[in-house]
PDB file of C-alpha atoms in Angstrom:
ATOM      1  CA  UNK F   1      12.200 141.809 100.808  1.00 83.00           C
ATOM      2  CA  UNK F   2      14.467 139.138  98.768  1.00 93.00           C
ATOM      3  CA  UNK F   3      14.222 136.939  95.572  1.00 95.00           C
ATOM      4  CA  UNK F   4      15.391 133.257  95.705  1.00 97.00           C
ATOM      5  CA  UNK F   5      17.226 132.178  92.725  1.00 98.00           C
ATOM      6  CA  UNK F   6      17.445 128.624  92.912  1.00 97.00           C
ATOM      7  CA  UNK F   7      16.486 125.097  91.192  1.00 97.00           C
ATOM      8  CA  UNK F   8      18.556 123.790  88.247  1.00 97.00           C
ATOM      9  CA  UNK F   9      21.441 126.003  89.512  1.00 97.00           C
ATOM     10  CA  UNK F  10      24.776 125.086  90.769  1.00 96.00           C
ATOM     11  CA  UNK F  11      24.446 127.689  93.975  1.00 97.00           C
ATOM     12  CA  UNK F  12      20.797 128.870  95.346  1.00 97.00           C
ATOM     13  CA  UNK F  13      20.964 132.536  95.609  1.00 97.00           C
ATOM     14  CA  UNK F  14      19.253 134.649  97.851  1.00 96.00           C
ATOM     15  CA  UNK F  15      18.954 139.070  96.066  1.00 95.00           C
ATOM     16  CA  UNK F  16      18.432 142.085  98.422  1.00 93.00           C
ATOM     17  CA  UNK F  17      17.576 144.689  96.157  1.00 94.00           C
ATOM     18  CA  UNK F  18      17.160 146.960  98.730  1.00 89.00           C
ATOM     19  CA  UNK F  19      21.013 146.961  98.980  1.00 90.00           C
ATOM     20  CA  UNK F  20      21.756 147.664  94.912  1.00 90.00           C
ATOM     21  CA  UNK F  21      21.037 151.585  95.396  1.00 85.00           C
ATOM     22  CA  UNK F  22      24.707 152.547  95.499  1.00 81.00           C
ATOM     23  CA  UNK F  23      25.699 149.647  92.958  1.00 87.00           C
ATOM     24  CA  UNK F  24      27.787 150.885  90.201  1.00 87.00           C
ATOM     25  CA  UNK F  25      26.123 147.975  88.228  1.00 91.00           C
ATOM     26  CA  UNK F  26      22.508 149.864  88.357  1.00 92.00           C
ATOM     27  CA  UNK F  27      21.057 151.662  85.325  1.00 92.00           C
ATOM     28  CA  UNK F  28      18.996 154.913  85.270  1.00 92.00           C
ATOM     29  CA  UNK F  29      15.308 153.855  84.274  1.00 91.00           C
ATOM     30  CA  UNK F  30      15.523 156.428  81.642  1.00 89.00           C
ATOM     31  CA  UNK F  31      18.523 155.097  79.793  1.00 90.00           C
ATOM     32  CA  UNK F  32      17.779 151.269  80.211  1.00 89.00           C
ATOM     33  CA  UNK F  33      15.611 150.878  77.401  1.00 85.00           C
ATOM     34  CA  UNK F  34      18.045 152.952  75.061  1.00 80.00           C
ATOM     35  CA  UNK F  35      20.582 151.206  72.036  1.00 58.00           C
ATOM     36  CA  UNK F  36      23.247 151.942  73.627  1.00 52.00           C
ATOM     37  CA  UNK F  37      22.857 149.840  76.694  1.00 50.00           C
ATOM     38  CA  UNK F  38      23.563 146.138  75.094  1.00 49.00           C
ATOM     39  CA  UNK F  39      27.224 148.159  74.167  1.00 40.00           C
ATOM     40  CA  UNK F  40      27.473 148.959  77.968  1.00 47.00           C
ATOM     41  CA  UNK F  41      26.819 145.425  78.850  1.00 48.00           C
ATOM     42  CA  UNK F  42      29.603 144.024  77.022  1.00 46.00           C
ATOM     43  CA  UNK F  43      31.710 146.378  78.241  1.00 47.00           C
ATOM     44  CA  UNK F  44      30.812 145.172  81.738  1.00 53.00           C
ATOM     45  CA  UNK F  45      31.313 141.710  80.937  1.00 52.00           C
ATOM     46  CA  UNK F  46      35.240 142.498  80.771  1.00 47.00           C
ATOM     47  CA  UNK F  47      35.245 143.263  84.116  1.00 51.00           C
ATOM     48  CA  UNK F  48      33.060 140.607  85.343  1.00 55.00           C
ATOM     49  CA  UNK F  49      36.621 138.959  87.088  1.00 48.00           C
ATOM     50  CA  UNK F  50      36.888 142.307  89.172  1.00 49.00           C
ATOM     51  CA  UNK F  51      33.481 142.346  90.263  1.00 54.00           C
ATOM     52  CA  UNK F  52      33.652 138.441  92.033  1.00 54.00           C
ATOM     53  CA  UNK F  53      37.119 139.968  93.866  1.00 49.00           C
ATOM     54  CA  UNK F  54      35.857 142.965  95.180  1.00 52.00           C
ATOM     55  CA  UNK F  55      32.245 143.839  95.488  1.00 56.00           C
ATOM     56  CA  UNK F  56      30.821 145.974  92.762  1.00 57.00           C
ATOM     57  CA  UNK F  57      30.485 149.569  94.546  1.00 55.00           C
ATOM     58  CA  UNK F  58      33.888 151.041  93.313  1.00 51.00           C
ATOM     59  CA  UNK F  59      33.289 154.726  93.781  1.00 56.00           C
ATOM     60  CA  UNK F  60      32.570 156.488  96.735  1.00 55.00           C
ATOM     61  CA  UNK F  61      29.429 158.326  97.557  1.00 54.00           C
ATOM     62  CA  UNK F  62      29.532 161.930  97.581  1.00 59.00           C
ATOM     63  CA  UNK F  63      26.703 163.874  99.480  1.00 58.00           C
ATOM     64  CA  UNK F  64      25.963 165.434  95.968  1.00 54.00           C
ATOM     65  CA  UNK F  65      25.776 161.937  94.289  1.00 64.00           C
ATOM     66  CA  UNK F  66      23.644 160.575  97.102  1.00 63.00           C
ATOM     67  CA  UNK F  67      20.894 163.182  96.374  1.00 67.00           C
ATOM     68  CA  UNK F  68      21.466 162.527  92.962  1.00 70.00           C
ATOM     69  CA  UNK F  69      21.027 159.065  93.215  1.00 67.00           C
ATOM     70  CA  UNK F  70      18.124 159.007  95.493  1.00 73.00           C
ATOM     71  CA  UNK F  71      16.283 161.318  92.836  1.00 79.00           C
ATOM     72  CA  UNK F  72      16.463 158.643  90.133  1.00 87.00           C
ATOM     73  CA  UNK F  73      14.818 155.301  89.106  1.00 91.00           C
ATOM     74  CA  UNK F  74      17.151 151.983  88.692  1.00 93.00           C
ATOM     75  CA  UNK F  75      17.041 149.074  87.286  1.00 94.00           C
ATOM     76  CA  UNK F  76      19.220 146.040  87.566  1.00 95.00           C
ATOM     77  CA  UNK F  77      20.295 143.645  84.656  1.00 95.00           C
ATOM     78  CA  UNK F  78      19.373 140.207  86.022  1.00 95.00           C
ATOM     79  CA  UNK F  79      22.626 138.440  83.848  1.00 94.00           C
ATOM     80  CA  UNK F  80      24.964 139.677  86.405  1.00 85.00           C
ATOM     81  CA  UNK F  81      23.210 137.507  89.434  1.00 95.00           C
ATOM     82  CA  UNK F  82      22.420 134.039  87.048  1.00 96.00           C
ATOM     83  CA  UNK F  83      26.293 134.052  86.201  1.00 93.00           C
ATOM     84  CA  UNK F  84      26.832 133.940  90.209  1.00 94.00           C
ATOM     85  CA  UNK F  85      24.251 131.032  90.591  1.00 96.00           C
ATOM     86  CA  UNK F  86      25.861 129.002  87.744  1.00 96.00           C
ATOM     87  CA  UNK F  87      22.613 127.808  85.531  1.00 96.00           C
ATOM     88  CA  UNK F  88      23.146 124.409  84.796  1.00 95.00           C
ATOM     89  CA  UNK F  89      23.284 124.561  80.414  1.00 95.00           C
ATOM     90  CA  UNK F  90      20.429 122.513  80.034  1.00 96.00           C
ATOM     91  CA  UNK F  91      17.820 124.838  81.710  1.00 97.00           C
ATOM     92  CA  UNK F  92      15.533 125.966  79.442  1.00 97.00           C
ATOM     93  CA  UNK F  93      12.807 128.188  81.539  1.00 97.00           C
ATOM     94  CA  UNK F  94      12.288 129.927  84.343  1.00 98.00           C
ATOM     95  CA  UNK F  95       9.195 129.958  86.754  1.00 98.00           C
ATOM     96  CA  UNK F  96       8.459 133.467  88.064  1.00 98.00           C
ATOM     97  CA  UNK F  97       7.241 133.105  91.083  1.00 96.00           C
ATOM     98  CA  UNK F  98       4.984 136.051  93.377  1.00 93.00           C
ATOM     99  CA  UNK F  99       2.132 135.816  96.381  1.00 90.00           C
ATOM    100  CA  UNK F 100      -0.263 134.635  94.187  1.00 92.00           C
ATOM    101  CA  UNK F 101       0.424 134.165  90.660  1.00 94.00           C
ATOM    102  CA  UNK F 102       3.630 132.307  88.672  1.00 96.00           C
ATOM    103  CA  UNK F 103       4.734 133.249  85.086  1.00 97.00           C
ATOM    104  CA  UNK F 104       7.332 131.359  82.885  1.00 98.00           C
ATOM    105  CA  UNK F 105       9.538 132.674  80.271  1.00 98.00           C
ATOM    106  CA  UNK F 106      12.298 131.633  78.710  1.00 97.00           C
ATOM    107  CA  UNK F 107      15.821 131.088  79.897  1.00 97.00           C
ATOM    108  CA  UNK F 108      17.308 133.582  77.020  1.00 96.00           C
ATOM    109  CA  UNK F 109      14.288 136.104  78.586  1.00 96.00           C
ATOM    110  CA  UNK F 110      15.363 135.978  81.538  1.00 97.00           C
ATOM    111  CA  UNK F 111      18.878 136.482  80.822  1.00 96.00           C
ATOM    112  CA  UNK F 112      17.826 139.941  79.290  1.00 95.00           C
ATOM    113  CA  UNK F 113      15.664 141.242  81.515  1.00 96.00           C
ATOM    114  CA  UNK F 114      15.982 143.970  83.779  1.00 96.00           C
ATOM    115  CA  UNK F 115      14.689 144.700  87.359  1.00 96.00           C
ATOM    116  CA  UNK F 116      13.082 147.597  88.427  1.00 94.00           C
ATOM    117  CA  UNK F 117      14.506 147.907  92.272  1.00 95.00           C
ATOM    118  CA  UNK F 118      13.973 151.670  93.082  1.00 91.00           C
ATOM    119  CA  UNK F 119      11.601 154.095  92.326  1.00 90.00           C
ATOM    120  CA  UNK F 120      12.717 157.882  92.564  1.00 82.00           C
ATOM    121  CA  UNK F 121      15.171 156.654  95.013  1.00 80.00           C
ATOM    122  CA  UNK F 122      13.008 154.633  96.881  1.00 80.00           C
ATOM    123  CA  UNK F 123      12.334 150.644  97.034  1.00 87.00           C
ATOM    124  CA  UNK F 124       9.943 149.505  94.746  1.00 86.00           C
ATOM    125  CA  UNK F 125       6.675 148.957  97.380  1.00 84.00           C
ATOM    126  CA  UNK F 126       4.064 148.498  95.014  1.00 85.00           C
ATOM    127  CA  UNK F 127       4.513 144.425  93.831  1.00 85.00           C
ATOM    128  CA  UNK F 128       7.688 144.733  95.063  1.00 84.00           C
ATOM    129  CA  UNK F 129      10.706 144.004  95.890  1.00 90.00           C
ATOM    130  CA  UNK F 130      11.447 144.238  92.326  1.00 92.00           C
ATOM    131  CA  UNK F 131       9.404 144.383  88.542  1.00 94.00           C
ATOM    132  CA  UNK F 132      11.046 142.019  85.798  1.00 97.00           C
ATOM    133  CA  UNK F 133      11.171 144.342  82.267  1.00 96.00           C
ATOM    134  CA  UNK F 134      11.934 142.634  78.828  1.00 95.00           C
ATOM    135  CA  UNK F 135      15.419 144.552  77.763  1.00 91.00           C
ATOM    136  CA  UNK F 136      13.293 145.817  74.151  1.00 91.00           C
ATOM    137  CA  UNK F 137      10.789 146.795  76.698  1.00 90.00           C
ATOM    138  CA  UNK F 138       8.128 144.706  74.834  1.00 93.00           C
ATOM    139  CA  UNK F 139       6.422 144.534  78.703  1.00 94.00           C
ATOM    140  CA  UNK F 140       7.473 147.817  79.811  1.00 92.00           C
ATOM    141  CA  UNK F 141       3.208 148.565  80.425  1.00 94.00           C
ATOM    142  CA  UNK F 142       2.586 145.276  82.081  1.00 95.00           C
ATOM    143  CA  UNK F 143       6.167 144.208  83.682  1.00 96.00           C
ATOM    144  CA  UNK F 144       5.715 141.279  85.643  1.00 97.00           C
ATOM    145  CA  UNK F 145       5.196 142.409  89.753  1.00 95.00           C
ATOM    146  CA  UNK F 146       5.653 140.668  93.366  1.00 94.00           C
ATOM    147  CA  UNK F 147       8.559 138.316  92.323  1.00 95.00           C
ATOM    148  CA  UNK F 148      10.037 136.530  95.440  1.00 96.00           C
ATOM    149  CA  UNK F 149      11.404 133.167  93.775  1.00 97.00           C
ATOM    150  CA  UNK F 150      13.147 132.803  90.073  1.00 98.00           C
ATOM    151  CA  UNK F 151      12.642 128.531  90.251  1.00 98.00           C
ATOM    152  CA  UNK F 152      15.077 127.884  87.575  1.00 98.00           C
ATOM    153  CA  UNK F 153      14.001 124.668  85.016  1.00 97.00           C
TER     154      UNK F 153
END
């Protein structure tokens, strides 16, 4: 299951979020909605050269860390893909797209949200392959299901 990125974008994207389990770019479920994460995104943003060299899974997986990880829930800030796909700078919205239903938010939304790829290790198989959450969780009971396409305006 993928999400399309494309429209007023300088390179379509196609997202696997199957594959971001052993990212080092993922965040615990439990700490995504916490203060100090906006810190720990700047702090990414310094290495956001690195990460286009080399891909983003720096450190090994240890059969210890591998149960660890497959015991949590991740989510996935959606800033680090749109930076990739070069939005053009006057795009305003973006169009949410599932099976049967379309939502649009802002552009400054969607450059704060966060999606929910993996559920206690697992893919996300209910709506998935991924749930869109507002960063000050203002959704976090109704997050927005099923995407497939992010058609950006």
């Amino acid at each position: 299951m993928i999400i399309q990125i494309k429209g007023n974008v300088t390179y379509p994207i196609t997202l696997d979020p199957t594959v971001w389990i052993f990212d080092d770019r993922k965040i615990k479920w439990e700490d995504a909605f916490s203060v100090g994460y906006e810190s720990e995104v700047e702090e990414d943003e310094v290495t956001e050269h690195n990460n286009r060299i080399r891909p983003p899974v720096h450190n090994s997986v240890t059969k210890q860390n591998k149960k660890d990880v497959l015991n949590h829930s991740y989510v996935m800030p959606i800033i680090e893909f749109l930076g990739h796909a070069e939005v053009s700078n006057d795009a305003k919205e973006a169009i949410l797209e599932s099976d049967t239903t379309s939502t649009t938010i802002t552009l400054d939304q969607l450059e704060q949200s966060l999606l929910l790829f993996a559920v206690d290790g697992s893919v996300v198989k209910d709506q998935g392959p991924a749930h869109l959450y507002f960063d000050d969780g203002s959704n976090r009971e109704h997050p927005i299901k099923g995407i497939k396409k992010i058609h950006i305006q």
